């Protein structure tokens, strides 16, 4: 990995820690800088006056050319600290770098803007889901609502299935559906943990037969899996089915992104090993591998990726790297439960790099996009229009 990529990755990790009010352990443990340099970095990324100055400078930068120039410089053997300030800004957004570190406290001088907000009622997503039981009963799971039944209980933020191995021939299946503007956590009967992103659905058994393959289905959407090892279940393997592929779990942690309105299914391995297969191919994934399955051709392309970018949503942030505004707004539309319209199709192709706090107001995000790229927008009710 180049120095540039190491600095970008470290920038992402530091931003995530600061957003959650935690000490940036990744900076303290990094071997990229000396102690005095670490102290300098930490001081300067939290200094309001300097952050405001950088924010104003960002609006004047040609971000595409700047990004390329930064990468060329950082990949040469020069003193690392000199370029930290630029790499951090590039990593933590190039369209809202400084904003994240201040958690929205940074203010800007008022200036003429073509953007308008009319009757905006947009709020960040929260923990909520709908559980459909095997008998057809529907249970609403949300903050403040408790649910208890047999070996199942929920506090409104998560749902836990107690370990209850079954020897019955017939096992009931439940469906956990996460709406737009929602997220939820589930602990399966075997102890496996699953984090579900907005607009997702998981089908799973209420118990697993002892010694037999444990299988669930990600019907659609995105989920992060941390699987209880087969050694704890008499060698029983764990499989995750999605439309067009099956994942046999040989290790523990991985992310699957399989939204219905996207042509590719992304499977990213964090830890352990998995075997991804369909009617055309079979691939073994190692940590940091990402398999991209094309729904139309059924072909799979393998990439080496920064795992953090794929799973940061689970940690309370969205990470975007060279992502188009169209794709960014697709992610945000699910979390904020809004519709997005591009009247000017050219705006769809503008790319950004950065990190967004999932609790940030969408108006704040759009304001930064507008100020750094002069992209006019309008919010009316729950529709965002880019003109």
mmCIF file of C-alpha atoms in Angstrom:
data_model
loop_
_atom_site.group_PDB
_atom_site.id
_atom_site.type_symbol
_atom_site.label_atom_id
_atom_site.label_comp_id
_atom_site.label_asym_id
_atom_site.label_seq_id
_atom_site.Cartn_x
_atom_site.Cartn_y
_atom_site.Cartn_z
ATOM 1 C CA UNK A 1 0.000 0.000 0.000
ATOM 2 C CA UNK A 2 1.343 3.435 -0.945
ATOM 3 C CA UNK A 3 1.977 6.195 1.602
ATOM 4 C CA UNK A 4 -0.927 8.073 0.051
ATOM 5 C CA UNK A 5 -3.379 5.224 0.637
ATOM 6 C CA UNK A 6 -2.104 4.703 4.171
ATOM 7 C CA UNK A 7 -2.703 8.360 4.973
ATOM 8 C CA UNK A 8 -6.162 8.293 3.387
ATOM 9 C CA UNK A 9 -7.102 5.202 5.414
ATOM 10 C CA UNK A 10 -5.768 6.755 8.611
ATOM 11 C CA UNK A 11 -7.707 9.963 7.864
ATOM 12 C CA UNK A 12 -10.935 7.982 7.555
ATOM 13 C CA UNK A 13 -10.332 6.195 10.870
ATOM 14 C CA UNK A 14 -9.491 9.429 12.719
ATOM 15 C CA UNK A 15 -12.594 11.163 11.348
ATOM 16 C CA UNK A 16 -14.781 8.247 12.421
ATOM 17 C CA UNK A 17 -13.374 8.314 15.964
ATOM 18 C CA UNK A 18 -13.793 12.072 16.340
ATOM 19 C CA UNK A 19 -17.349 11.956 15.030
ATOM 20 C CA UNK A 20 -18.230 9.457 17.759
ATOM 21 C CA UNK A 21 -16.468 11.463 20.463
ATOM 22 C CA UNK A 22 -13.732 8.869 20.888
ATOM 23 C CA UNK A 23 -9.965 9.160 21.158
ATOM 24 C CA UNK A 24 -8.362 8.596 17.714
ATOM 25 C CA UNK A 25 -6.503 5.406 18.676
ATOM 26 C CA UNK A 26 -5.568 4.817 15.049
ATOM 27 C CA UNK A 27 -3.487 8.020 15.094
ATOM 28 C CA UNK A 28 -1.783 7.179 18.386
ATOM 29 C CA UNK A 29 -0.924 3.661 17.143
ATOM 30 C CA UNK A 30 0.174 4.717 13.648
ATOM 31 C CA UNK A 31 3.809 4.347 12.599
ATOM 32 C CA UNK A 32 3.443 6.991 9.883
ATOM 33 C CA UNK A 33 4.332 9.879 12.204
ATOM 34 C CA UNK A 34 6.540 10.730 15.155
ATOM 35 C CA UNK A 35 4.920 11.647 18.483
ATOM 36 C CA UNK A 36 5.429 15.391 18.009
ATOM 37 C CA UNK A 37 3.826 15.161 14.580
ATOM 38 C CA UNK A 38 0.839 13.256 15.987
ATOM 39 C CA UNK A 39 0.360 15.975 18.563
ATOM 40 C CA UNK A 40 0.507 18.633 15.828
ATOM 41 C CA UNK A 41 -2.065 16.778 13.708
ATOM 42 C CA UNK A 42 -4.501 16.273 16.575
ATOM 43 C CA UNK A 43 -4.276 19.939 17.566
ATOM 44 C CA UNK A 44 -4.869 21.251 14.076
ATOM 45 C CA UNK A 45 -7.752 19.034 13.013
ATOM 46 C CA UNK A 46 -9.780 20.246 15.980
ATOM 47 C CA UNK A 47 -8.957 23.961 15.854
ATOM 48 C CA UNK A 48 -12.114 25.868 14.754
ATOM 49 C CA UNK A 49 -10.347 28.912 13.233
ATOM 50 C CA UNK A 50 -8.089 26.773 11.070
ATOM 51 C CA UNK A 51 -10.988 24.546 10.050
ATOM 52 C CA UNK A 52 -13.017 27.543 8.905
ATOM 53 C CA UNK A 53 -10.074 28.802 6.863
ATOM 54 C CA UNK A 54 -9.710 25.398 5.180
ATOM 55 C CA UNK A 55 -13.422 25.200 4.472
ATOM 56 C CA UNK A 56 -13.280 28.530 2.667
ATOM 57 C CA UNK A 57 -10.217 27.441 0.695
ATOM 58 C CA UNK A 58 -11.909 24.206 -0.386
ATOM 59 C CA UNK A 59 -14.532 26.127 -2.348
ATOM 60 C CA UNK A 60 -11.756 27.502 -4.585
ATOM 61 C CA UNK A 61 -10.023 24.197 -5.277
ATOM 62 C CA UNK A 62 -10.216 22.227 -8.504
ATOM 63 C CA UNK A 63 -10.788 18.984 -6.634
ATOM 64 C CA UNK A 64 -10.122 16.521 -9.448
ATOM 65 C CA UNK A 65 -6.757 18.027 -10.391
ATOM 66 C CA UNK A 66 -5.923 18.634 -6.754
ATOM 67 C CA UNK A 67 -6.576 15.014 -5.817
ATOM 68 C CA UNK A 68 -4.283 13.747 -8.601
ATOM 69 C CA UNK A 69 -1.554 16.217 -7.664
ATOM 70 C CA UNK A 70 -1.730 15.281 -3.974
ATOM 71 C CA UNK A 71 -1.407 11.591 -4.770
ATOM 72 C CA UNK A 72 1.643 12.136 -6.982
ATOM 73 C CA UNK A 73 3.368 14.178 -4.282
ATOM 74 C CA UNK A 74 2.594 11.936 -1.342
ATOM 75 C CA UNK A 75 3.798 8.832 -3.177
ATOM 76 C CA UNK A 76 7.264 10.365 -3.453
ATOM 77 C CA UNK A 77 9.786 9.966 -0.600
ATOM 78 C CA UNK A 78 9.321 13.364 1.031
ATOM 79 C CA UNK A 79 8.677 14.453 4.607
ATOM 80 C CA UNK A 80 5.249 13.012 5.411
ATOM 81 C CA UNK A 81 3.917 15.690 7.718
ATOM 82 C CA UNK A 82 4.063 18.417 5.102
ATOM 83 C CA UNK A 83 1.394 16.641 3.085
ATOM 84 C CA UNK A 84 -0.750 15.416 5.961
ATOM 85 C CA UNK A 85 -2.949 18.487 5.961
ATOM 86 C CA UNK A 86 -3.819 18.051 2.296
ATOM 87 C CA UNK A 87 -4.297 14.271 2.425
ATOM 88 C CA UNK A 88 -6.524 14.539 5.476
ATOM 89 C CA UNK A 89 -8.674 17.148 3.769
ATOM 90 C CA UNK A 90 -8.853 15.064 0.609
ATOM 91 C CA UNK A 91 -9.750 11.947 2.544
ATOM 92 C CA UNK A 92 -12.257 13.460 4.888
ATOM 93 C CA UNK A 93 -13.981 14.900 1.898
ATOM 94 C CA UNK A 94 -12.786 17.489 -0.501
ATOM 95 C CA UNK A 95 -16.392 18.559 -0.257
ATOM 96 C CA UNK A 96 -16.783 18.704 3.490
ATOM 97 C CA UNK A 97 -13.446 17.773 5.017
ATOM 98 C CA UNK A 98 -13.373 20.171 7.902
ATOM 99 C CA UNK A 99 -17.060 19.942 8.711
ATOM 100 C CA UNK A 100 -16.916 16.459 10.212
ATOM 101 C CA UNK A 101 -14.366 17.281 12.870
ATOM 102 C CA UNK A 102 -16.576 20.040 14.296
ATOM 103 C CA UNK A 103 -19.797 17.965 14.242
ATOM 104 C CA UNK A 104 -21.643 20.703 12.423
ATOM 105 C CA UNK A 105 -20.551 23.556 14.683
ATOM 106 C CA UNK A 106 -18.632 25.323 11.914
ATOM 107 C CA UNK A 107 -20.494 28.359 10.568
ATOM 108 C CA UNK A 108 -20.054 30.064 7.204
ATOM 109 C CA UNK A 109 -20.510 33.629 6.092
ATOM 110 C CA UNK A 110 -23.870 34.120 4.434
ATOM 111 C CA UNK A 111 -23.689 34.367 0.683
ATOM 112 C CA UNK A 112 -25.996 34.280 -2.265
ATOM 113 C CA UNK A 113 -27.222 30.771 -3.020
ATOM 114 C CA UNK A 114 -29.601 29.386 -5.585
ATOM 115 C CA UNK A 115 -30.731 26.666 -3.174
ATOM 116 C CA UNK A 116 -34.069 26.718 -1.415
ATOM 117 C CA UNK A 117 -35.751 24.683 1.296
ATOM 118 C CA UNK A 118 -39.527 24.523 1.413
ATOM 119 C CA UNK A 119 -41.366 22.633 4.158
ATOM 120 C CA UNK A 120 -38.429 20.315 4.788
ATOM 121 C CA UNK A 121 -39.302 17.440 7.133
ATOM 122 C CA UNK A 122 -36.220 15.314 6.624
ATOM 123 C CA UNK A 123 -34.570 13.631 9.598
ATOM 124 C CA UNK A 124 -31.787 11.011 9.836
ATOM 125 C CA UNK A 125 -32.719 7.363 10.040
ATOM 126 C CA UNK A 126 -33.133 5.454 13.293
ATOM 127 C CA UNK A 127 -33.497 1.928 14.687
ATOM 128 C CA UNK A 128 -36.728 0.432 13.372
ATOM 129 C CA UNK A 129 -37.937 -2.722 11.654
ATOM 130 C CA UNK A 130 -40.928 -4.920 10.961
ATOM 131 C CA UNK A 131 -40.871 -8.567 12.029
ATOM 132 C CA UNK A 132 -43.182 -11.033 10.284
ATOM 133 C CA UNK A 133 -43.558 -14.298 12.182
ATOM 134 C CA UNK A 134 -44.042 -17.754 10.691
ATOM 135 C CA UNK A 135 -47.783 -17.582 11.492
ATOM 136 C CA UNK A 136 -48.137 -14.321 9.556
ATOM 137 C CA UNK A 137 -48.308 -12.057 12.596
ATOM 138 C CA UNK A 138 -46.628 -8.664 12.127
ATOM 139 C CA UNK A 139 -44.641 -7.014 14.934
ATOM 140 C CA UNK A 140 -43.454 -3.391 14.743
ATOM 141 C CA UNK A 141 -40.010 -2.915 16.298
ATOM 142 C CA UNK A 142 -38.922 0.621 17.142
ATOM 143 C CA UNK A 143 -37.458 2.764 19.880
ATOM 144 C CA UNK A 144 -39.429 2.536 23.105
ATOM 145 C CA UNK A 145 -41.313 -0.591 22.035
ATOM 146 C CA UNK A 146 -40.453 -3.869 23.785
ATOM 147 C CA UNK A 147 -41.314 -7.285 22.425
ATOM 148 C CA UNK A 148 -41.014 -10.656 24.220
ATOM 149 C CA UNK A 149 -42.243 -14.044 23.030
ATOM 150 C CA UNK A 150 -40.871 -17.501 23.815
ATOM 151 C CA UNK A 151 -37.153 -17.376 22.934
ATOM 152 C CA UNK A 152 -37.327 -13.903 21.335
ATOM 153 C CA UNK A 153 -37.006 -10.453 22.875
ATOM 154 C CA UNK A 154 -36.446 -6.930 21.571
ATOM 155 C CA UNK A 155 -35.797 -3.565 23.207
ATOM 156 C CA UNK A 156 -36.679 -1.601 20.072
ATOM 157 C CA UNK A 157 -33.050 -1.257 18.948
ATOM 158 C CA UNK A 158 -32.213 -4.927 18.438
ATOM 159 C CA UNK A 159 -33.849 -8.321 18.475
ATOM 160 C CA UNK A 160 -32.316 -11.365 20.147
ATOM 161 C CA UNK A 161 -33.168 -15.006 19.494
ATOM 162 C CA UNK A 162 -32.057 -17.279 22.311
ATOM 163 C CA UNK A 163 -30.147 -20.448 21.466
ATOM 164 C CA UNK A 164 -32.727 -23.186 21.036
ATOM 165 C CA UNK A 165 -31.519 -26.027 18.760
ATOM 166 C CA UNK A 166 -34.385 -27.839 17.052
ATOM 167 C CA UNK A 167 -34.857 -31.461 16.055
ATOM 168 C CA UNK A 168 -38.268 -30.823 14.477
ATOM 169 C CA UNK A 169 -38.803 -31.684 10.817
ATOM 170 C CA UNK A 170 -40.511 -28.363 10.188
ATOM 171 C CA UNK A 171 -38.909 -25.081 11.227
ATOM 172 C CA UNK A 172 -40.645 -21.729 10.965
ATOM 173 C CA UNK A 173 -39.087 -18.787 9.144
ATOM 174 C CA UNK A 174 -39.303 -15.149 10.135
ATOM 175 C CA UNK A 175 -38.739 -12.043 8.006
ATOM 176 C CA UNK A 176 -37.064 -8.940 9.400
ATOM 177 C CA UNK A 177 -37.652 -5.936 7.134
ATOM 178 C CA UNK A 178 -35.833 -2.630 7.550
ATOM 179 C CA UNK A 179 -37.589 0.323 5.869
ATOM 180 C CA UNK A 180 -35.997 3.352 4.245
ATOM 181 C CA UNK A 181 -34.760 5.539 7.070
ATOM 182 C CA UNK A 182 -34.068 2.568 9.320
ATOM 183 C CA UNK A 183 -31.411 0.167 10.585
ATOM 184 C CA UNK A 184 -31.515 -2.806 12.963
ATOM 185 C CA UNK A 185 -29.440 -5.471 14.684
ATOM 186 C CA UNK A 186 -30.376 -9.117 15.108
ATOM 187 C CA UNK A 187 -28.738 -11.938 17.009
ATOM 188 C CA UNK A 188 -29.709 -15.237 15.421
ATOM 189 C CA UNK A 189 -30.492 -18.419 17.415
ATOM 190 C CA UNK A 190 -26.946 -19.781 16.851
ATOM 191 C CA UNK A 191 -25.331 -16.602 18.222
ATOM 192 C CA UNK A 192 -24.449 -15.127 14.813
ATOM 193 C CA UNK A 193 -24.861 -11.351 14.625
ATOM 194 C CA UNK A 194 -26.283 -9.384 11.708
ATOM 195 C CA UNK A 195 -26.451 -5.606 11.233
ATOM 196 C CA UNK A 196 -29.038 -4.599 8.626
ATOM 197 C CA UNK A 197 -28.891 -1.340 6.683
ATOM 198 C CA UNK A 198 -31.816 0.724 5.393
ATOM 199 C CA UNK A 199 -34.236 -0.853 2.902
ATOM 200 C CA UNK A 200 -33.166 -4.442 3.620
ATOM 201 C CA UNK A 201 -34.856 -7.745 4.367
ATOM 202 C CA UNK A 202 -33.527 -10.907 6.026
ATOM 203 C CA UNK A 203 -35.250 -14.301 6.035
ATOM 204 C CA UNK A 204 -34.084 -16.626 8.818
ATOM 205 C CA UNK A 205 -35.232 -19.704 10.770
ATOM 206 C CA UNK A 206 -36.466 -19.398 14.340
ATOM 207 C CA UNK A 207 -34.022 -22.191 15.234
ATOM 208 C CA UNK A 208 -31.329 -24.268 13.541
ATOM 209 C CA UNK A 209 -31.265 -28.048 13.320
ATOM 210 C CA UNK A 210 -28.298 -29.358 15.258
ATOM 211 C CA UNK A 211 -25.467 -30.532 13.002
ATOM 212 C CA UNK A 212 -27.136 -29.313 9.775
ATOM 213 C CA UNK A 213 -26.223 -26.374 7.571
ATOM 214 C CA UNK A 214 -27.364 -23.061 9.018
ATOM 215 C CA UNK A 215 -28.840 -20.923 6.257
ATOM 216 C CA UNK A 216 -30.376 -17.465 6.006
ATOM 217 C CA UNK A 217 -31.362 -15.348 3.012
ATOM 218 C CA UNK A 218 -30.613 -11.687 2.437
ATOM 219 C CA UNK A 219 -33.701 -11.120 0.301
ATOM 220 C CA UNK A 220 -32.498 -7.632 -0.617
ATOM 221 C CA UNK A 221 -30.510 -4.735 0.798
ATOM 222 C CA UNK A 222 -27.275 -4.648 2.777
ATOM 223 C CA UNK A 223 -26.094 -6.576 5.818
ATOM 224 C CA UNK A 224 -22.943 -7.090 7.849
ATOM 225 C CA UNK A 225 -22.501 -10.628 9.182
ATOM 226 C CA UNK A 226 -20.439 -11.826 12.154
ATOM 227 C CA UNK A 227 -20.948 -15.583 12.118
ATOM 228 C CA UNK A 228 -20.688 -17.993 15.023
ATOM 229 C CA UNK A 229 -17.995 -20.555 13.990
ATOM 230 C CA UNK A 230 -18.901 -24.063 12.863
ATOM 231 C CA UNK A 231 -16.731 -25.506 15.644
ATOM 232 C CA UNK A 232 -19.378 -24.324 18.109
ATOM 233 C CA UNK A 233 -22.128 -26.108 16.180
ATOM 234 C CA UNK A 234 -20.822 -29.637 15.583
ATOM 235 C CA UNK A 235 -19.232 -28.589 12.298
ATOM 236 C CA UNK A 236 -22.432 -27.148 10.823
ATOM 237 C CA UNK A 237 -21.508 -24.594 8.174
ATOM 238 C CA UNK A 238 -23.308 -21.287 7.630
ATOM 239 C CA UNK A 239 -24.666 -20.151 4.237
ATOM 240 C CA UNK A 240 -26.075 -16.785 3.146
ATOM 241 C CA UNK A 241 -28.238 -16.834 0.022
ATOM 242 C CA UNK A 242 -28.965 -13.748 -2.058
ATOM 243 C CA UNK A 243 -30.503 -13.331 -5.482
ATOM 244 C CA UNK A 244 -27.981 -14.855 -7.882
ATOM 245 C CA UNK A 245 -25.338 -16.095 -5.439
ATOM 246 C CA UNK A 246 -24.644 -18.177 -2.360
ATOM 247 C CA UNK A 247 -21.989 -17.474 0.273
ATOM 248 C CA UNK A 248 -20.576 -20.394 2.224
ATOM 249 C CA UNK A 249 -18.980 -19.062 5.389
ATOM 250 C CA UNK A 250 -15.540 -20.505 6.068
ATOM 251 C CA UNK A 251 -14.619 -17.628 8.396
ATOM 252 C CA UNK A 252 -16.527 -15.001 10.284
ATOM 253 C CA UNK A 253 -17.075 -11.389 9.178
ATOM 254 C CA UNK A 254 -18.243 -10.036 5.830
ATOM 255 C CA UNK A 255 -20.577 -7.506 4.206
ATOM 256 C CA UNK A 256 -23.094 -8.109 1.418
ATOM 257 C CA UNK A 257 -24.683 -5.266 -0.525
ATOM 258 C CA UNK A 258 -27.506 -6.487 -2.759
ATOM 259 C CA UNK A 259 -30.029 -3.737 -3.399
ATOM 260 C CA UNK A 260 -32.745 -4.431 -5.935
ATOM 261 C CA UNK A 261 -32.176 -1.187 -7.836
ATOM 262 C CA UNK A 262 -28.462 -1.900 -8.370
ATOM 263 C CA UNK A 263 -27.113 -4.261 -11.022
ATOM 264 C CA UNK A 264 -24.112 -5.400 -8.963
ATOM 265 C CA UNK A 265 -23.986 -7.393 -5.720
ATOM 266 C CA UNK A 266 -20.924 -6.525 -3.627
ATOM 267 C CA UNK A 267 -19.563 -9.082 -1.163
ATOM 268 C CA UNK A 268 -16.650 -7.830 0.972
ATOM 269 C CA UNK A 269 -14.688 -10.072 3.321
ATOM 270 C CA UNK A 270 -13.430 -8.500 6.543
ATOM 271 C CA UNK A 271 -12.108 -11.494 8.436
ATOM 272 C CA UNK A 272 -11.791 -15.239 7.823
ATOM 273 C CA UNK A 273 -12.704 -16.848 4.500
ATOM 274 C CA UNK A 274 -15.838 -17.367 2.406
ATOM 275 C CA UNK A 275 -16.716 -19.248 -0.763
ATOM 276 C CA UNK A 276 -18.962 -17.330 -3.157
ATOM 277 C CA UNK A 277 -20.667 -19.307 -5.888
ATOM 278 C CA UNK A 278 -23.471 -19.198 -8.444
ATOM 279 C CA UNK A 279 -24.438 -21.086 -11.594
ATOM 280 C CA UNK A 280 -21.408 -19.720 -13.464
ATOM 281 C CA UNK A 281 -18.445 -19.312 -11.092
ATOM 282 C CA UNK A 282 -17.046 -20.129 -7.678
ATOM 283 C CA UNK A 283 -14.601 -17.866 -5.828
ATOM 284 C CA UNK A 284 -12.749 -18.056 -2.519
ATOM 285 C CA UNK A 285 -12.423 -14.660 -0.813
ATOM 286 C CA UNK A 286 -9.610 -13.658 1.535
ATOM 287 C CA UNK A 287 -9.717 -10.601 3.853
ATOM 288 C CA UNK A 288 -9.967 -7.306 1.884
ATOM 289 C CA UNK A 289 -11.320 -9.122 -1.184
ATOM 290 C CA UNK A 290 -14.506 -7.785 -2.733
ATOM 291 C CA UNK A 291 -16.483 -9.878 -5.215
ATOM 292 C CA UNK A 292 -18.623 -7.892 -7.662
ATOM 293 C CA UNK A 293 -21.377 -10.049 -9.130
ATOM 294 C CA UNK A 294 -23.141 -8.704 -12.214
ATOM 295 C CA UNK A 295 -26.805 -9.707 -11.970
ATOM 296 C CA UNK A 296 -27.213 -9.736 -15.756
ATOM 297 C CA UNK A 297 -24.169 -11.766 -16.830
ATOM 298 C CA UNK A 298 -23.707 -13.649 -13.509
ATOM 299 C CA UNK A 299 -19.968 -13.043 -13.872
ATOM 300 C CA UNK A 300 -17.858 -12.166 -10.833
ATOM 301 C CA UNK A 301 -14.970 -9.678 -10.749
ATOM 302 C CA UNK A 302 -12.564 -9.748 -7.811
ATOM 303 C CA UNK A 303 -11.085 -6.545 -6.346
ATOM 304 C CA UNK A 304 -8.819 -5.667 -3.426
ATOM 305 C CA UNK A 305 -10.478 -2.871 -1.460
ATOM 306 C CA UNK A 306 -10.258 -0.766 1.663
ATOM 307 C CA UNK A 307 -12.655 -2.726 3.860
ATOM 308 C CA UNK A 308 -13.434 0.322 5.985
ATOM 309 C CA UNK A 309 -15.181 2.021 3.076
ATOM 310 C CA UNK A 310 -17.524 -0.947 2.665
ATOM 311 C CA UNK A 311 -18.501 -1.408 6.313
ATOM 312 C CA UNK A 312 -18.333 2.092 7.824
ATOM 313 C CA UNK A 313 -22.143 2.392 7.651
ATOM 314 C CA UNK A 314 -22.289 -0.105 10.510
ATOM 315 C CA UNK A 315 -20.109 2.202 12.622
ATOM 316 C CA UNK A 316 -22.375 5.230 12.188
ATOM 317 C CA UNK A 317 -20.714 6.869 9.188
ATOM 318 C CA UNK A 318 -20.894 6.698 5.409
ATOM 319 C CA UNK A 319 -17.580 6.658 3.551
ATOM 320 C CA UNK A 320 -17.410 7.692 -0.096
ATOM 321 C CA UNK A 321 -14.328 7.291 -2.272
ATOM 322 C CA UNK A 322 -14.439 8.499 -5.878
ATOM 323 C CA UNK A 323 -18.220 8.090 -5.793
ATOM 324 C CA UNK A 324 -20.564 9.996 -8.078
ATOM 325 C CA UNK A 325 -23.142 12.382 -6.665
ATOM 326 C CA UNK A 326 -25.837 10.130 -8.110
ATOM 327 C CA UNK A 327 -24.588 7.100 -6.165
ATOM 328 C CA UNK A 328 -24.035 9.138 -2.994
ATOM 329 C CA UNK A 329 -27.585 10.416 -3.112
ATOM 330 C CA UNK A 330 -28.838 6.881 -3.640
ATOM 331 C CA UNK A 331 -27.219 5.907 -0.331
ATOM 332 C CA UNK A 332 -28.527 9.013 1.427
ATOM 333 C CA UNK A 333 -32.039 8.604 0.016
ATOM 334 C CA UNK A 334 -32.340 5.241 1.759
ATOM 335 C CA UNK A 335 -31.098 6.541 5.100
ATOM 336 C CA UNK A 336 -33.070 9.809 5.107
ATOM 337 C CA UNK A 337 -36.092 8.307 3.315
ATOM 338 C CA UNK A 338 -36.187 10.933 0.587
ATOM 339 C CA UNK A 339 -36.617 10.994 -3.177
ATOM 340 C CA UNK A 340 -33.899 12.528 -5.345
ATOM 341 C CA UNK A 341 -34.392 14.123 -8.776
ATOM 342 C CA UNK A 342 -31.616 15.305 -11.107
ATOM 343 C CA UNK A 343 -33.007 17.851 -13.564
ATOM 344 C CA UNK A 344 -29.450 18.553 -14.669
ATOM 345 C CA UNK A 345 -28.117 15.095 -15.593
ATOM 346 C CA UNK A 346 -24.536 16.366 -15.792
ATOM 347 C CA UNK A 347 -24.500 16.767 -12.008
ATOM 348 C CA UNK A 348 -24.967 13.024 -11.543
ATOM 349 C CA UNK A 349 -21.400 12.345 -12.678
ATOM 350 C CA UNK A 350 -19.534 14.686 -10.306
ATOM 351 C CA UNK A 351 -17.389 12.605 -7.947
ATOM 352 C CA UNK A 352 -16.590 13.135 -4.269
ATOM 353 C CA UNK A 353 -14.448 11.657 -1.509
ATOM 354 C CA UNK A 354 -15.440 11.855 2.121
ATOM 355 C CA UNK A 355 -17.101 10.751 5.319
ATOM 356 C CA UNK A 356 -20.593 11.634 6.530
ATOM 357 C CA UNK A 357 -21.920 11.287 10.064
ATOM 358 C CA UNK A 358 -25.202 9.328 9.829
ATOM 359 C CA UNK A 359 -26.756 11.643 12.429
ATOM 360 C CA UNK A 360 -25.931 14.755 10.418
ATOM 361 C CA UNK A 361 -28.827 16.800 9.041
ATOM 362 C CA UNK A 362 -29.187 16.358 5.317
ATOM 363 C CA UNK A 363 -29.534 20.137 4.881
ATOM 364 C CA UNK A 364 -26.003 20.500 6.269
ATOM 365 C CA UNK A 365 -24.649 17.961 3.773
ATOM 366 C CA UNK A 366 -26.389 19.639 0.838
ATOM 367 C CA UNK A 367 -25.172 23.069 1.925
ATOM 368 C CA UNK A 368 -21.575 21.859 1.802
ATOM 369 C CA UNK A 369 -22.073 20.283 -1.628
ATOM 370 C CA UNK A 370 -23.530 23.566 -2.833
ATOM 371 C CA UNK A 371 -20.787 25.752 -1.372
ATOM 372 C CA UNK A 372 -17.870 23.665 -2.626
ATOM 373 C CA UNK A 373 -19.211 22.841 -6.071
ATOM 374 C CA UNK A 374 -21.854 25.516 -6.725
ATOM 375 C CA UNK A 375 -24.519 22.845 -7.193
ATOM 376 C CA UNK A 376 -28.004 24.354 -6.761
ATOM 377 C CA UNK A 377 -30.666 22.229 -5.106
ATOM 378 C CA UNK A 378 -34.190 22.496 -3.770
ATOM 379 C CA UNK A 379 -35.851 20.627 -0.907
ATOM 380 C CA UNK A 380 -39.627 20.437 -0.953
ATOM 381 C CA UNK A 381 -41.322 18.133 1.511
ATOM 382 C CA UNK A 382 -39.314 14.903 1.130
ATOM 383 C CA UNK A 383 -37.932 15.441 -2.379
ATOM 384 C CA UNK A 384 -34.474 16.820 -3.170
ATOM 385 C CA UNK A 385 -34.084 18.291 -6.654
ATOM 386 C CA UNK A 386 -30.734 19.198 -8.213
ATOM 387 C CA UNK A 387 -31.305 21.884 -10.853
#
